[in-house]
PDB file of C-alpha atoms in Angstrom:
ATOM      1  CA  MET A 191      33.093  -9.413 117.711  1.00 59.00           C
ATOM      2  CA  SER A 192      33.397 -12.591 115.508  1.00 62.00           C
ATOM      3  CA  ARG A 193      36.343 -13.149 113.843  1.00 77.00           C
ATOM      4  CA  CYS A 194      37.486 -10.063 112.212  1.00 90.00           C
ATOM      5  CA  ARG A 195      37.320 -10.443 108.615  1.00 94.00           C
ATOM      6  CA  ALA A 196      37.779  -6.661 107.263  1.00 97.00           C
ATOM      7  CA  CYS A 197      39.133  -3.547 108.326  1.00 98.00           C
ATOM      8  CA  ILE A 198      37.445  -0.162 106.922  1.00 98.00           C
ATOM      9  CA  PHE A 199      39.551   2.928 107.074  1.00 98.00           C
ATOM     10  CA  ASP A 200      38.600   6.790 107.384  1.00 98.00           C
ATOM     11  CA  LEU A 201      41.053   8.991 104.395  1.00 98.00           C
ATOM     12  CA  ASP A 202      41.605  12.083 105.848  1.00 97.00           C
ATOM     13  CA  GLY A 203      43.302  12.407 109.176  1.00 97.00           C
ATOM     14  CA  THR A 204      43.518   8.159 109.693  1.00 98.00           C
ATOM     15  CA  LEU A 205      45.800   6.732 106.465  1.00 98.00           C
ATOM     16  CA  MET A 206      47.155  10.180 105.161  1.00 98.00           C
ATOM     17  CA  LYS A 207      47.915  13.854 106.303  1.00 97.00           C
ATOM     18  CA  THR A 208      45.659  15.748 103.657  1.00 96.00           C
ATOM     19  CA  GLN A 209      45.402  19.034 105.720  1.00 96.00           C
ATOM     20  CA  GLU A 210      47.501  21.107 102.945  1.00 97.00           C
ATOM     21  CA  SER A 211      45.554  19.909 100.154  1.00 97.00           C
ATOM     22  CA  ILE A 212      42.035  21.130 101.485  1.00 97.00           C
ATOM     23  CA  ALA A 213      43.487  24.249 102.732  1.00 98.00           C
ATOM     24  CA  LYS A 214      44.381  24.993  99.717  1.00 98.00           C
ATOM     25  CA  ALA A 215      41.618  24.636  97.984  1.00 98.00           C
ATOM     26  CA  VAL A 216      39.565  26.461 100.381  1.00 98.00           C
ATOM     27  CA  ASN A 217      41.802  29.309 101.085  1.00 98.00           C
ATOM     28  CA  ARG A 218      42.125  29.623  97.239  1.00 98.00           C
ATOM     29  CA  THR A 219      37.819  29.934  97.264  1.00 98.00           C
ATOM     30  CA  LEU A 220      38.377  32.592 100.106  1.00 98.00           C
ATOM     31  CA  SER A 221      40.508  34.558  98.394  1.00 98.00           C
ATOM     32  CA  ASP A 222      38.117  34.601  95.443  1.00 98.00           C
ATOM     33  CA  PHE A 223      35.647  35.952  97.206  1.00 98.00           C
ATOM     34  CA  GLY A 224      38.003  38.749  99.348  1.00 98.00           C
ATOM     35  CA  LEU A 225      38.320  36.617 102.477  1.00 98.00           C
ATOM     36  CA  LYS A 226      41.536  36.224 104.506  1.00 97.00           C
ATOM     37  CA  GLU A 227      42.953  32.897 104.025  1.00 98.00           C
ATOM     38  CA  MET A 228      42.970  30.481 106.989  1.00 98.00           C
ATOM     39  CA  PRO A 229      46.037  29.123 108.520  1.00 98.00           C
ATOM     40  CA  VAL A 230      46.484  25.062 107.613  1.00 97.00           C
ATOM     41  CA  VAL A 231      46.229  24.116 111.601  1.00 97.00           C
ATOM     42  CA  ASN A 232      42.432  25.248 111.454  1.00 98.00           C
ATOM     43  CA  PHE A 233      41.833  22.769 108.890  1.00 97.00           C
ATOM     44  CA  ASN A 234      42.070  19.725 111.757  1.00 96.00           C
ATOM     45  CA  PHE A 235      38.221  21.136 113.008  1.00 96.00           C
ATOM     46  CA  TYR A 236      37.225  22.201 109.585  1.00 97.00           C
ATOM     47  CA  ALA A 237      37.561  18.541 107.726  1.00 95.00           C
ATOM     48  CA  GLY A 238      35.947  15.165 108.573  1.00 89.00           C
ATOM     49  CA  ASP A 239      32.885  15.913 107.126  1.00 91.00           C
ATOM     50  CA  GLY A 240      33.351  16.498 103.640  1.00 92.00           C
ATOM     51  CA  LEU A 241      34.899  19.389 101.230  1.00 94.00           C
ATOM     52  CA  ASP A 242      31.919  21.380 101.533  1.00 96.00           C
ATOM     53  CA  LYS A 243      31.236  21.328 105.542  1.00 96.00           C
ATOM     54  CA  ALA A 244      35.349  22.611 105.713  1.00 97.00           C
ATOM     55  CA  LEU A 245      34.324  25.398 103.061  1.00 98.00           C
ATOM     56  CA  GLU A 246      31.585  26.457 105.152  1.00 98.00           C
ATOM     57  CA  ARG A 247      33.495  26.475 108.490  1.00 98.00           C
ATOM     58  CA  ALA A 248      36.111  28.527 107.025  1.00 98.00           C
ATOM     59  CA  LEU A 249      34.067  30.706 105.529  1.00 98.00           C
ATOM     60  CA  ARG A 250      32.357  31.438 109.191  1.00 98.00           C
ATOM     61  CA  ASP A 251      35.762  32.071 110.401  1.00 98.00           C
ATOM     62  CA  ALA A 252      37.079  34.091 107.560  1.00 98.00           C
ATOM     63  CA  GLY A 253      34.718  37.089 107.892  1.00 96.00           C
ATOM     64  CA  ASP A 254      31.490  35.619 106.906  1.00 98.00           C
ATOM     65  CA  PRO A 255      29.853  34.460 109.456  1.00 97.00           C
ATOM     66  CA  GLU A 256      26.145  33.848 107.975  1.00 98.00           C
ATOM     67  CA  ALA A 257      28.401  31.649 105.319  1.00 98.00           C
ATOM     68  CA  GLU A 258      26.390  33.730 102.356  1.00 98.00           C
ATOM     69  CA  HIS A 259      28.940  32.714  99.672  1.00 98.00           C
ATOM     70  CA  LEU A 260      28.685  28.863 100.426  1.00 98.00           C
ATOM     71  CA  GLN A 261      26.393  28.056  97.569  1.00 98.00           C
ATOM     72  CA  GLU A 262      28.352  29.944  95.149  1.00 98.00           C
ATOM     73  CA  GLY A 263      31.484  28.738  96.421  1.00 98.00           C
ATOM     74  CA  ILE A 264      31.138  24.882  96.559  1.00 98.00           C
ATOM     75  CA  PRO A 265      31.718  24.486  92.696  1.00 98.00           C
ATOM     76  CA  ILE A 266      34.755  26.622  92.410  1.00 98.00           C
ATOM     77  CA  CYS A 267      36.261  25.256  96.068  1.00 98.00           C
ATOM     78  CA  ARG A 268      35.352  21.354  94.356  1.00 96.00           C
ATOM     79  CA  GLY A 269      36.856  22.675  90.997  1.00 97.00           C
ATOM     80  CA  TYR A 270      39.967  23.814  92.893  1.00 97.00           C
ATOM     81  CA  PHE A 271      40.589  20.422  94.836  1.00 96.00           C
ATOM     82  CA  ALA A 272      40.013  18.627  91.939  1.00 94.00           C
ATOM     83  CA  GLU A 273      43.044  20.412  90.092  1.00 96.00           C
ATOM     84  CA  ASP A 274      45.336  19.351  92.790  1.00 95.00           C
ATOM     85  CA  PRO A 275      43.814  16.795  94.960  1.00 95.00           C
ATOM     86  CA  LEU A 276      47.320  15.137  96.078  1.00 96.00           C
ATOM     87  CA  TYR A 277      48.596  18.370  96.877  1.00 97.00           C
ATOM     88  CA  LEU A 278      51.444  17.601  99.696  1.00 97.00           C
ATOM     89  CA  VAL A 279      49.620  14.791 100.517  1.00 97.00           C
ATOM     90  CA  GLU A 280      51.549  11.894 102.302  1.00 97.00           C
ATOM     91  CA  PRO A 281      50.976   8.792 104.356  1.00 98.00           C
ATOM     92  CA  TYR A 282      50.781   8.685 108.141  1.00 98.00           C
ATOM     93  CA  PRO A 283      54.259   6.835 108.956  1.00 97.00           C
ATOM     94  CA  HIS A 284      53.687   2.903 109.246  1.00 97.00           C
ATOM     95  CA  MET A 285      50.698   3.067 107.512  1.00 98.00           C
ATOM     96  CA  ALA A 286      51.798   1.412 104.201  1.00 97.00           C
ATOM     97  CA  GLU A 287      53.433  -1.525 106.424  1.00 97.00           C
ATOM     98  CA  THR A 288      50.407  -1.961 108.661  1.00 97.00           C
ATOM     99  CA  LEU A 289      48.323  -2.330 105.554  1.00 97.00           C
ATOM    100  CA  ARG A 290      50.848  -4.752 103.870  1.00 96.00           C
ATOM    101  CA  ILE A 291      50.250  -7.029 107.139  1.00 95.00           C
ATOM    102  CA  LEU A 292      46.995  -6.948 107.052  1.00 96.00           C
ATOM    103  CA  LYS A 293      46.604  -7.913 103.311  1.00 95.00           C
ATOM    104  CA  LYS A 294      48.953 -10.577 104.122  1.00 93.00           C
ATOM    105  CA  ASN A 295      46.930 -12.382 106.781  1.00 92.00           C
ATOM    106  CA  GLY A 296      44.110 -11.999 103.990  1.00 92.00           C
ATOM    107  CA  ILE A 297      42.182  -9.367 106.243  1.00 96.00           C
ATOM    108  CA  PHE A 298      40.406  -7.322 103.289  1.00 97.00           C
ATOM    109  CA  THR A 299      40.666  -3.585 103.365  1.00 98.00           C
ATOM    110  CA  ALA A 300      38.821  -0.316 102.694  1.00 98.00           C
ATOM    111  CA  VAL A 301      38.307   3.151 102.254  1.00 98.00           C
ATOM    112  CA  LEU A 302      35.428   5.090 103.349  1.00 98.00           C
ATOM    113  CA  THR A 303      35.431   8.747 102.823  1.00 97.00           C
ATOM    114  CA  ASN A 304      33.639  11.770 102.401  1.00 95.00           C
ATOM    115  CA  LYS A 305      35.862  13.173 100.179  1.00 92.00           C
ATOM    116  CA  PRO A 306      34.896  13.069  96.048  1.00 90.00           C
ATOM    117  CA  TYR A 307      34.533   9.680  94.819  1.00 93.00           C
ATOM    118  CA  LEU A 308      37.126  10.370  91.800  1.00 93.00           C
ATOM    119  CA  GLN A 309      39.403  12.465  93.715  1.00 93.00           C
ATOM    120  CA  ALA A 310      39.544   9.456  96.853  1.00 95.00           C
ATOM    121  CA  ILE A 311      40.237   7.102  94.195  1.00 97.00           C
ATOM    122  CA  GLU A 312      43.340   9.037  92.682  1.00 96.00           C
ATOM    123  CA  VAL A 313      44.923  10.109  95.786  1.00 97.00           C
ATOM    124  CA  VAL A 314      44.454   6.616  97.721  1.00 98.00           C
ATOM    125  CA  GLU A 315      45.602   4.865  94.587  1.00 98.00           C
ATOM    126  CA  THR A 316      48.495   7.152  94.000  1.00 97.00           C
ATOM    127  CA  ILE A 317      49.759   6.720  97.500  1.00 97.00           C
ATOM    128  CA  PHE A 318      49.140   3.684  98.304  1.00 98.00           C
ATOM    129  CA  GLY A 319      48.781   1.886  94.571  1.00 97.00           C
ATOM    130  CA  THR A 320      45.628   0.007  92.779  1.00 96.00           C
ATOM    131  CA  ASP A 321      46.278  -3.238  94.775  1.00 95.00           C
ATOM    132  CA  THR A 322      45.994  -1.970  98.606  1.00 97.00           C
ATOM    133  CA  PHE A 323      42.004  -1.711  98.848  1.00 98.00           C
ATOM    134  CA  ASP A 324      39.682  -4.347  98.149  1.00 98.00           C
ATOM    135  CA  VAL A 325      37.209  -0.979  97.865  1.00 98.00           C
ATOM    136  CA  ILE A 326      37.421   2.597  97.880  1.00 98.00           C
ATOM    137  CA  GLN A 327      34.032   4.164  98.548  1.00 98.00           C
ATOM    138  CA  GLY A 328      33.863   7.877  98.697  1.00 95.00           C
ATOM    139  CA  GLN A 329      31.144  10.747  98.063  1.00 91.00           C
ATOM    140  CA  GLU A 330      28.926  10.053  95.868  1.00 92.00           C
ATOM    141  CA  PRO A 331      25.207  11.315  95.152  1.00 92.00           C
ATOM    142  CA  ASP A 332      23.490   8.333  96.116  1.00 93.00           C
ATOM    143  CA  ILE A 333      25.263   8.310  99.130  1.00 92.00           C
ATOM    144  CA  PRO A 334      24.901  10.284 102.071  1.00 92.00           C
ATOM    145  CA  ARG A 335      27.757  11.917 104.073  1.00 93.00           C
ATOM    146  CA  LYS A 336      29.389  10.116 106.675  1.00 97.00           C
ATOM    147  CA  PRO A 337      27.731  10.110 109.877  1.00 97.00           C
ATOM    148  CA  ASP A 338      25.097   8.344 107.865  1.00 97.00           C
ATOM    149  CA  PRO A 339      26.046   4.562 107.894  1.00 98.00           C
ATOM    150  CA  ALA A 340      24.924   4.278 104.076  1.00 97.00           C
ATOM    151  CA  GLY A 341      28.508   4.151 103.104  1.00 98.00           C
ATOM    152  CA  ALA A 342      29.732   1.889 105.276  1.00 98.00           C
ATOM    153  CA  PHE A 343      26.968  -0.730 104.508  1.00 98.00           C
ATOM    154  CA  ARG A 344      27.754  -0.419 100.835  1.00 98.00           C
ATOM    155  CA  VAL A 345      31.287  -1.593 101.376  1.00 98.00           C
ATOM    156  CA  MET A 346      30.324  -4.287 103.594  1.00 98.00           C
ATOM    157  CA  LYS A 347      28.000  -5.390 100.909  1.00 98.00           C
ATOM    158  CA  LYS A 348      30.784  -5.403  98.136  1.00 98.00           C
ATOM    159  CA  LEU A 349      33.133  -7.224 100.407  1.00 98.00           C
ATOM    160  CA  ASP A 350      30.178  -9.441 101.298  1.00 97.00           C
ATOM    161  CA  VAL A 351      30.648  -9.303 105.034  1.00 97.00           C
ATOM    162  CA  ASN A 352      28.989  -8.686 108.631  1.00 97.00           C
ATOM    163  CA  PRO A 353      29.204  -5.433 111.013  1.00 97.00           C
ATOM    164  CA  GLU A 354      30.331  -8.034 113.222  1.00 95.00           C
ATOM    165  CA  ASP A 355      33.323  -9.036 110.950  1.00 93.00           C
ATOM    166  CA  CYS A 356      34.312  -5.816 110.888  1.00 96.00           C
ATOM    167  CA  MET A 357      36.625  -3.254 112.509  1.00 97.00           C
ATOM    168  CA  TYR A 358      36.597   0.914 111.568  1.00 98.00           C
ATOM    169  CA  PHE A 359      38.953   3.191 112.014  1.00 98.00           C
ATOM    170  CA  GLY A 360      38.603   7.088 112.056  1.00 98.00           C
ATOM    171  CA  ASP A 361      39.963   9.856 113.868  1.00 98.00           C
ATOM    172  CA  THR A 362      36.780  12.199 114.116  1.00 97.00           C
ATOM    173  CA  LYS A 363      33.460  12.313 116.312  1.00 97.00           C
ATOM    174  CA  THR A 364      32.227  11.808 112.630  1.00 97.00           C
ATOM    175  CA  ASP A 365      33.766   8.500 112.354  1.00 98.00           C
ATOM    176  CA  MET A 366      32.800   7.307 115.734  1.00 98.00           C
ATOM    177  CA  LYS A 367      29.237   8.136 114.746  1.00 98.00           C
ATOM    178  CA  THR A 368      29.452   6.671 111.613  1.00 98.00           C
ATOM    179  CA  GLY A 369      31.147   3.142 112.806  1.00 98.00           C
ATOM    180  CA  HIS A 370      28.678   3.176 115.849  1.00 98.00           C
ATOM    181  CA  ALA A 371      25.568   3.452 113.347  1.00 98.00           C
ATOM    182  CA  ALA A 372      26.981   0.597 111.120  1.00 98.00           C
ATOM    183  CA  GLY A 373      27.351  -1.410 114.124  1.00 98.00           C
ATOM    184  CA  LEU A 374      31.135  -2.186 113.955  1.00 97.00           C
ATOM    185  CA  PHE A 375      33.900  -2.397 116.299  1.00 96.00           C
ATOM    186  CA  THR A 376      35.044   1.630 116.079  1.00 97.00           C
ATOM    187  CA  VAL A 377      38.679   2.667 116.668  1.00 97.00           C
ATOM    188  CA  GLY A 378      40.101   5.815 117.622  1.00 98.00           C
ATOM    189  CA  VAL A 379      43.005   7.204 115.888  1.00 98.00           C
ATOM    190  CA  THR A 380      44.858  10.274 117.777  1.00 98.00           C
ATOM    191  CA  TRP A 381      47.228  10.349 115.170  1.00 98.00           C
ATOM    192  CA  GLY A 382      44.745  12.137 113.146  1.00 97.00           C
ATOM    193  CA  PHE A 383      42.651  15.587 113.095  1.00 95.00           C
ATOM    194  CA  ARG A 384      41.223  15.726 116.235  1.00 95.00           C
ATOM    195  CA  PRO A 385      41.824  15.049 119.867  1.00 96.00           C
ATOM    196  CA  ARG A 386      42.146  12.166 122.097  1.00 97.00           C
ATOM    197  CA  THR A 387      39.316  13.645 124.553  1.00 98.00           C
ATOM    198  CA  GLU A 388      37.231  13.936 121.190  1.00 98.00           C
ATOM    199  CA  LEU A 389      37.662  10.202 120.615  1.00 98.00           C
ATOM    200  CA  GLU A 390      36.614   9.223 124.073  1.00 98.00           C
ATOM    201  CA  GLU A 391      33.549  11.641 124.490  1.00 98.00           C
ATOM    202  CA  TYR A 392      31.987   9.978 121.480  1.00 98.00           C
ATOM    203  CA  HIS A 393      32.772   6.440 123.081  1.00 97.00           C
ATOM    204  CA  ALA A 394      35.573   4.909 120.647  1.00 98.00           C
ATOM    205  CA  ASP A 395      35.581   1.327 121.165  1.00 97.00           C
ATOM    206  CA  ARG A 396      39.287   1.514 121.701  1.00 96.00           C
ATOM    207  CA  ILE A 397      41.637   3.990 120.860  1.00 97.00           C
ATOM    208  CA  LEU A 398      45.400   3.387 119.480  1.00 97.00           C
ATOM    209  CA  ASP A 399      48.224   6.131 119.057  1.00 97.00           C
ATOM    210  CA  ASP A 400      50.291   4.290 115.893  1.00 97.00           C
ATOM    211  CA  PRO A 401      49.635   3.066 112.944  1.00 97.00           C
ATOM    212  CA  ASP A 402      52.020   0.317 113.869  1.00 95.00           C
ATOM    213  CA  GLN A 403      49.687  -0.705 116.574  1.00 95.00           C
ATOM    214  CA  ILE A 404      46.633  -2.041 114.053  1.00 96.00           C
ATOM    215  CA  PRO A 405      47.698  -5.526 113.178  1.00 94.00           C
ATOM    216  CA  ALA A 406      47.860  -6.150 117.080  1.00 91.00           C
ATOM    217  CA  ALA A 407      44.523  -4.923 117.406  1.00 93.00           C
ATOM    218  CA  VAL A 408      42.835  -6.683 114.733  1.00 92.00           C
ATOM    219  CA  LEU A 409      42.213 -10.254 116.334  1.00 59.00           C
ATOM    220  CA  CYS A 410      41.684 -13.069 114.553  1.00 52.00           C
ATOM    221  CA  GLY A 411      40.280 -16.137 115.793  1.00 44.00           C
ATOM    222  CA  GLY A 412      41.409 -15.136 119.169  1.00 40.00           C
ATOM    223  CA  GLU A 413      45.076 -14.640 118.226  1.00 45.00           C
ATOM    224  CA  GLN A 414      46.950 -11.661 117.034  1.00 45.00           C
ATOM    225  CA  ILE A 415      47.769 -11.726 113.224  1.00 51.00           C
ATOM    226  CA  SER A 416      51.247 -12.458 112.224  1.00 52.00           C
ATOM    227  CA  SER A 417      53.621  -9.981 110.626  1.00 56.00           C
TER     228      SER A 417
END
């Protein structure tokens, strides 16, 4: 890749621990249908492809194997999530400092998430402030969910950068597929929802184990960025 100008981050499992917030909305929906609630740890695998898909996966495990309640449950679940998208959400250790270093060195930072757009804005700006990210792209009707690369292309257009200028960071196979489909140098992170083996299987260009490794991985003109 050429000199890195922009870092695009997945949200859930990459920037923040969000399993509890997703689990709360989905489990309330399951309860409404008389189904058993699922353990929070299960949401490491339910999450990653948007709230609707998380609900579908949970329904199948909770006693609705054909997900017959899905269409009825989607607006209910979205409503519950919109009520409290910040429930027990917190950034991963070292992430705030990592983002500060990137910004200090003139690197654009962006979020690309399957979380609904308005909730993505609320969560990101509440946790990291309003001036950390140059672009926050959540799920919108005219943007297909990841791994479709349309959202990544929209982010790059807003930043006025090319794929060879960017690095994409994510924690799931969906992210690996997204980054590669958009022609980005795609970094898998092991502190999120999925194991290293998934990132390897889906051909991460590089794998990192801690957010504080990100600045050193973002090469600018052949030199590591300064802190």
